[in-house]
Each structure stands twice: as structure tokens, then as C-alpha cells.
């Protein structure tokens, strides 16, 4: 089963991402060459340049952010919102089919 995730750019443009189960959201985006995520620390929850906003996630599909992720979200370049997450800390599951992820204006 392909897991479709919608990526919404700051311009409002929307792209469809076929995500890989068990990869992180950041890995899935980077493997398809979509623009937007920097991921400077290589997915180690240490830079905040994979910040995104989860506009919609199917119920029960998204685990809570860890304390480490919540602390790193204090340092993101664009406004931190209640739905802010780090794409490197989101592991894709089948339940995430249809998830909508908005990109911030700036990653650094
Ligand atoms: S890639 Fe650095 S915090 Fe996610």
C-alpha cells in the first residue's frame, strides 16, 4: 500500500508525496527530491531545520512529540504553533495515509 502524504508549500502549492513506511517523514521527502526541508543535522533532532506543521493526521496515527523534540522546537526559525513538529522525528506508518503537512516560511 502506498502512503500518500500531502505537502503544502508556503505559497499554497500542494504536492503529493508517496511516503515509505518506517522511514521518517524527512527521509521520505528527501528521497523524492521535494524542496523545503533542510535537515541540516541529518535527522538527529539537533537543528530544527525540518520544522513543519501537521495540518491533518488521521486519528491515532501520530505519536506525541518526545521531550527532546519539544525542546528543539523552541529553536525553529518560523513561528512555533501547537501543530509544529520536526519531520525527522515522525516515523511513517500506514495509518498516516492522507496526512497533510505544511511547510514553514523559513527553516533557518
Ligand atoms: S533534521 Fe535536524 S532536527 Fe530534524
Coordinates of N, CA, C and O and ligand atoms in Angstrom, one line a residue:
X1 N 0.8 -1.2 0.0 CA 0.0 0.0 0.0 C 0.9 1.2 0.0 O 1.8 1.3 0.8
X2 N 0.6 2.2 -0.9 CA 1.3 3.4 -0.9 C 0.7 4.3 0.1 O -0.5 4.4 0.3
X3 N 1.6 5.1 0.8 CA 1.1 6.0 1.8 C 1.3 7.4 1.3 O 2.4 7.9 1.1
X4 N 0.2 8.0 1.0 CA 0.2 9.4 0.4 C 0.1 10.4 1.5 O -0.7 10.4 2.3
X5 N 1.1 11.3 1.4 CA 1.2 12.5 2.3 C 1.2 13.7 1.4 O 1.9 13.8 0.4
X6 N 0.4 14.7 1.8 CA 0.3 15.9 1.1 C 1.2 17.0 1.7 O 1.1 17.2 2.9
X7 N 2.1 17.6 0.9 CA 3.0 18.6 1.4 C 2.5 19.9 0.8 O 2.3 20.1 -0.4
X8 N 2.3 20.9 1.7 CA 1.8 22.2 1.3 C 2.9 23.2 1.5 O 3.4 23.4 2.6
X9 N 3.3 23.9 0.4 CA 4.4 24.8 0.5 C 3.8 26.2 1.0 O 2.6 26.4 0.9
X10 N 4.7 27.1 1.4 CA 4.2 28.4 1.9 C 3.4 29.1 0.9 O 2.5 29.9 1.2
X11 N 3.7 28.9 -0.4 CA 2.9 29.6 -1.5 C 1.5 29.0 -1.6 O 0.6 29.6 -2.3
X12 N 1.2 27.9 -0.9 CA -0.1 27.3 -1.0 C -0.1 26.1 -2.0 O -1.0 25.3 -2.0
X13 N 1.0 26.0 -2.8 CA 1.1 24.9 -3.7 C 1.2 23.6 -2.9 O 1.8 23.5 -1.9
X14 N 0.6 22.6 -3.5 CA 0.5 21.3 -2.8 C 1.1 20.2 -3.7 O 1.0 20.2 -4.9
X15 N 1.9 19.4 -3.0 CA 2.5 18.2 -3.7 C 2.1 17.0 -3.0 O 2.0 16.9 -1.8
X16 N 2.1 15.9 -3.8 CA 1.7 14.6 -3.3 C 3.0 13.8 -3.1 O 3.8 13.7 -4.0
X17 N 3.2 13.3 -1.9 CA 4.4 12.5 -1.6 C 4.0 11.1 -1.3 O 3.1 10.8 -0.5
X18 N 4.7 10.2 -2.0 CA 4.4 8.7 -1.7 C 5.5 8.4 -0.7 O 6.7 8.3 -1.0
X19 N 5.1 8.3 0.6 CA 6.0 8.0 1.7 C 6.3 6.6 1.9 O 5.4 5.7 1.5
X20 N 7.4 6.3 2.5 CA 7.8 4.9 2.7 C 7.6 4.6 4.2 O 8.0 5.3 5.1
X21 N 6.9 3.5 4.4 CA 6.6 3.0 5.8 C 7.9 2.8 6.5 O 8.9 2.2 5.9
X22 N 8.0 3.2 7.7 CA 9.2 3.0 8.6 C 10.3 4.0 8.3 O 11.3 4.0 9.0
X23 N 10.2 4.8 7.3 CA 11.1 5.9 7.1 C 10.6 7.1 7.9 O 9.4 7.1 8.2
X24 N 11.4 8.0 8.1 CA 10.9 9.3 8.7 C 10.3 10.1 7.6 O 10.6 9.9 6.4
X25 N 9.5 11.1 8.1 CA 8.9 12.0 7.1 C 10.0 12.7 6.4 O 10.0 12.9 5.1
X26 N 11.0 13.1 7.1 CA 12.2 13.8 6.5 C 12.8 12.9 5.4 O 13.1 13.4 4.3
X27 N 13.1 11.7 5.7 CA 13.7 10.8 4.7 C 12.8 10.6 3.5 O 13.3 10.6 2.4
X28 N 11.5 10.5 3.7 CA 10.6 10.3 2.6 C 10.6 11.5 1.7 O 10.7 11.4 0.5
X29 N 10.6 12.7 2.3 CA 10.6 13.9 1.5 C 12.0 14.0 0.7 O 12.0 14.3 -0.5
X30 N 13.1 13.8 1.4 CA 14.4 14.0 0.8 C 14.6 12.9 -0.3 O 15.2 13.2 -1.3
X31 N 14.1 11.8 -0.1 CA 14.3 10.7 -1.2 C 13.6 11.0 -2.4 O 13.9 10.5 -3.5
X32 N 12.5 11.9 -2.4 CA 11.8 12.2 -3.6 C 12.3 13.5 -4.2 O 11.8 13.9 -5.3
X33 N 13.2 14.2 -3.5 CA 13.7 15.4 -4.1 C 12.8 16.6 -3.9 O 13.0 17.7 -4.5
X34 N 11.8 16.5 -3.1 CA 10.9 17.7 -2.9 C 11.7 18.7 -2.1 O 12.5 18.5 -1.2
X35 N 11.4 20.0 -2.5 CA 12.1 21.1 -1.8 C 11.4 21.4 -0.5 O 10.3 21.1 -0.3
X36 N 12.2 22.1 0.3 CA 11.6 22.7 1.5 C 12.2 22.3 2.8 O 12.5 23.1 3.7
X37 N 12.5 21.0 3.0 CA 13.2 20.6 4.3 C 14.7 20.7 4.1 O 15.2 20.2 3.1
X38 N 15.3 21.3 5.1 CA 16.8 21.4 5.0 C 17.4 20.1 5.7 O 18.2 19.4 5.1
X39 N 17.0 19.9 6.9 CA 17.5 18.7 7.6 C 19.0 18.7 7.9 O 19.7 17.7 7.7
X40 N 19.5 19.9 8.3 CA 20.9 20.1 8.5 C 21.7 19.1 9.4 O 22.8 18.8 9.1
X41 N 21.0 18.7 10.4 CA 21.7 17.7 11.3 C 21.6 16.3 11.0 O 22.0 15.4 11.7
X42 N 20.9 16.0 9.8 CA 20.8 14.7 9.3 C 19.8 13.8 10.1 O 19.9 12.6 10.1
X43 N 18.8 14.5 10.7 CA 17.7 13.8 11.3 C 18.0 13.5 12.8 O 17.4 12.5 13.3
X44 N 18.9 14.2 13.4 CA 19.3 13.9 14.8 C 18.6 14.8 15.8 O 19.1 14.9 17.0
X45 N 17.5 15.5 15.5 CA 16.8 16.3 16.4 C 17.7 17.4 17.0 O 17.6 17.7 18.2
X46 N 18.6 17.9 16.2 CA 19.5 18.9 16.8 C 19.6 20.2 16.0 O 20.5 21.0 16.3
X47 N 18.7 20.4 15.0 CA 18.9 21.7 14.3 C 17.6 22.4 14.1 O 17.6 23.6 13.9
X48 N 16.5 21.8 14.0 CA 15.2 22.4 13.8 C 14.9 22.8 12.4 O 13.9 23.5 12.1
X49 N 15.7 22.4 11.4 CA 15.5 22.8 10.0 C 14.7 21.8 9.3 O 14.7 21.8 8.0
X50 N 13.9 21.0 10.0 CA 12.9 20.1 9.4 C 11.6 20.4 10.0 O 10.7 19.6 9.9
X51 N 11.4 21.6 10.5 CA 10.2 22.1 11.1 C 9.0 22.0 10.1 O 9.2 22.3 8.9
X52 N 7.9 21.6 10.6 CA 6.7 21.5 9.7 C 5.5 21.7 10.6 O 5.6 21.6 11.8
X53 N 4.4 21.9 10.0 CA 3.1 22.0 10.7 C 2.2 20.8 10.2 O 2.0 20.7 9.0
X54 N 1.7 20.1 11.1 CA 0.8 19.0 10.8 C -0.6 19.5 10.7 O -1.2 19.8 11.7
X55 N -1.1 19.7 9.5 CA -2.4 20.3 9.3 C -3.5 19.2 9.6 O -4.6 19.6 10.0
X56 N -3.2 18.0 9.2 CA -4.1 16.9 9.4 C -3.4 15.6 9.5 O -2.5 15.4 8.7
X57 N -3.7 14.8 10.5 CA -3.2 13.5 10.6 C -4.3 12.6 11.0 O -5.1 12.9 11.9
X58 N -4.5 11.5 10.3 CA -5.6 10.6 10.7 C -5.5 10.2 12.2 O -4.4 10.1 12.7
X59 N -6.7 10.1 12.8 CA -6.8 10.0 14.2 C -5.9 8.8 14.7 O -6.0 7.7 14.2
X60 N -5.1 9.0 15.7 CA -4.3 8.0 16.3 C -3.0 7.6 15.6 O -2.3 6.8 16.0
X61 N -2.8 8.3 14.4 CA -1.6 7.9 13.6 C -0.3 8.6 14.1 O 0.8 8.0 13.8
X62 N -0.4 9.7 14.7 CA 0.8 10.5 15.1 C 1.1 10.3 16.5 O 0.3 10.7 17.4
X63 N 2.3 9.9 16.8 CA 2.7 9.8 18.2 C 3.0 11.2 18.8 O 3.4 12.1 18.0
X64 N 2.9 11.3 20.1 CA 3.2 12.6 20.7 C 4.7 12.9 20.5 O 5.5 11.9 20.4
X65 N 5.0 14.1 20.5 CA 6.4 14.5 20.4 C 7.2 14.2 21.7 O 6.6 14.3 22.8
X66 N 8.4 13.8 21.6 CA 9.2 13.5 22.8 C 9.6 14.8 23.4 O 9.6 15.8 22.8
X67 N 10.1 14.7 24.6 CA 10.7 15.9 25.3 C 11.8 16.5 24.4 O 11.9 17.7 24.3
X68 N 12.6 15.7 23.9 CA 13.8 16.1 23.1 C 13.2 17.0 21.9 O 13.8 18.0 21.6
X69 N 12.2 16.4 21.2 CA 11.6 17.2 20.1 C 11.0 18.5 20.5 O 11.2 19.5 19.9
X70 N 10.3 18.4 21.6 CA 9.6 19.7 22.1 C 10.7 20.7 22.5 O 10.5 21.9 22.2
X71 N 11.8 20.3 23.0 CA 12.8 21.3 23.3 C 13.4 21.9 22.1 O 13.7 23.1 22.0
X72 N 13.7 21.0 21.1 CA 14.2 21.5 19.8 C 13.3 22.5 19.1 O 13.7 23.5 18.4
X73 N 12.0 22.3 19.3 CA 11.0 23.2 18.6 C 11.1 24.6 19.2 O 10.6 25.5 18.5
X74 N 11.7 24.8 20.3 CA 11.9 26.1 20.8 C 12.9 27.0 20.0 O 12.9 28.2 20.1
X75 N 13.6 26.3 19.1 CA 14.7 27.0 18.3 C 14.4 27.0 16.8 O 15.2 27.4 16.0
X76 N 13.2 26.7 16.4 CA 12.9 26.8 15.0 C 12.8 28.2 14.5 O 12.5 29.1 15.3
X77 N 13.0 28.4 13.2 CA 13.1 29.8 12.7 C 11.8 30.5 12.5 O 11.6 31.7 12.6
X78 N 10.8 29.7 12.1 CA 9.4 30.2 11.9 C 8.6 30.0 13.1 O 9.0 29.3 14.0
X79 N 7.5 30.7 13.2 CA 6.7 30.6 14.4 C 6.4 29.1 14.8 O 6.0 28.3 14.0
X80 N 6.5 28.9 16.1 CA 6.1 27.6 16.6 C 4.6 27.6 16.9 O 4.2 28.5 17.6
X81 N 3.9 26.6 16.4 CA 2.5 26.6 16.7 C 2.2 25.2 17.4 O 3.1 24.4 17.6
X82 N 0.9 25.1 17.8 CA 0.5 23.9 18.5 C 0.8 22.6 17.7 O 1.0 21.5 18.2
X83 N 0.7 22.8 16.3 CA 0.8 21.6 15.4 C 2.2 21.6 14.8 O 2.5 20.9 13.9
X84 N 3.2 22.3 15.4 CA 4.6 22.2 15.0 C 5.2 20.9 15.3 O 5.0 20.4 16.4
X85 N 5.9 20.3 14.4 CA 6.7 19.1 14.6 C 8.0 19.1 13.8 O 8.2 20.0 13.0
X86 N 8.8 18.2 14.1 CA 10.1 18.0 13.3 C 9.9 16.8 12.5 O 9.6 15.7 13.0
X87 N 10.1 17.0 11.2 CA 9.9 15.9 10.2 C 10.8 14.7 10.5 O 10.5 13.6 10.1
X88 N 12.0 15.0 11.1 CA 12.9 13.9 11.3 C 12.5 13.0 12.5 O 13.0 11.9 12.7
X89 N 11.5 13.4 13.2 CA 11.0 12.7 14.4 C 9.7 12.0 14.1 O 9.1 11.4 15.1
X90 N 9.2 12.1 12.9 CA 7.9 11.4 12.6 C 8.2 10.2 11.7 O 8.7 10.3 10.6
X91 N 7.9 9.0 12.3 CA 8.1 7.8 11.5 C 6.8 7.4 10.8 O 5.7 7.4 11.4
X92 N 6.9 7.2 9.5 CA 5.7 7.0 8.7 C 5.1 5.6 9.0 O 5.9 4.6 9.0
X93 N 3.8 5.6 9.2 CA 3.1 4.3 9.3 C 2.0 4.3 8.3 O 1.6 5.4 7.8
X94 N 1.4 3.2 8.0 CA 0.3 3.0 7.1 C -0.9 3.9 7.5 O -1.6 4.4 6.6
X95 N -1.0 4.1 8.8 CA -2.2 4.9 9.3 C -2.1 6.4 8.9 O -3.0 7.1 9.1
X96 N -0.9 6.8 8.4 CA -0.7 8.2 8.1 C -1.2 8.6 6.7 O -1.1 9.7 6.2
X97 N -1.7 7.6 6.0 CA -2.2 7.9 4.6 C -3.2 9.1 4.6 O -4.2 9.1 5.4
X98 N -2.9 10.1 3.8 CA -3.8 11.3 3.8 C -3.4 12.4 4.7 O -4.0 13.5 4.8
X99 N -2.2 12.2 5.4 CA -1.7 13.3 6.3 C -1.4 14.5 5.5 O -0.9 14.4 4.3
X100 N -1.6 15.7 6.1 CA -1.3 16.9 5.4 C -0.3 17.7 6.2 O -0.5 17.9 7.4
X101 N 0.8 18.1 5.6 CA 2.0 18.7 6.2 C 2.3 20.0 5.6 O 2.6 20.0 4.4
X102 N 2.2 21.1 6.3 CA 2.6 22.4 5.8 C 4.0 22.8 6.1 O 4.5 22.5 7.2
X103 N 4.6 23.4 5.1 CA 6.0 23.9 5.3 C 6.0 25.3 5.9 O 5.1 26.1 5.5
X104 N 6.9 25.6 6.8 CA 7.0 27.0 7.3 C 7.7 27.9 6.2 O 8.3 27.4 5.2
X105 N 7.6 29.2 6.4 CA 8.2 30.2 5.5 C 9.7 30.0 5.5 O 10.3 30.1 4.5
X106 N 10.3 29.7 6.7 CA 11.7 29.6 6.8 C 12.1 28.4 7.6 O 11.4 28.1 8.6
X107 N 13.3 27.8 7.3 CA 13.8 26.7 8.1 C 15.0 27.1 8.9 O 15.4 26.4 9.7
X108 N 15.6 28.3 8.5 CA 16.7 28.8 9.3 C 16.8 30.2 9.1 O 16.2 30.8 8.3
Ligands
LIG1 S1 16.9 17.3 10.7 FE1 17.7 18.4 12.3 S2 16.1 18.5 13.8 FE2 15.3 17.3 12.2

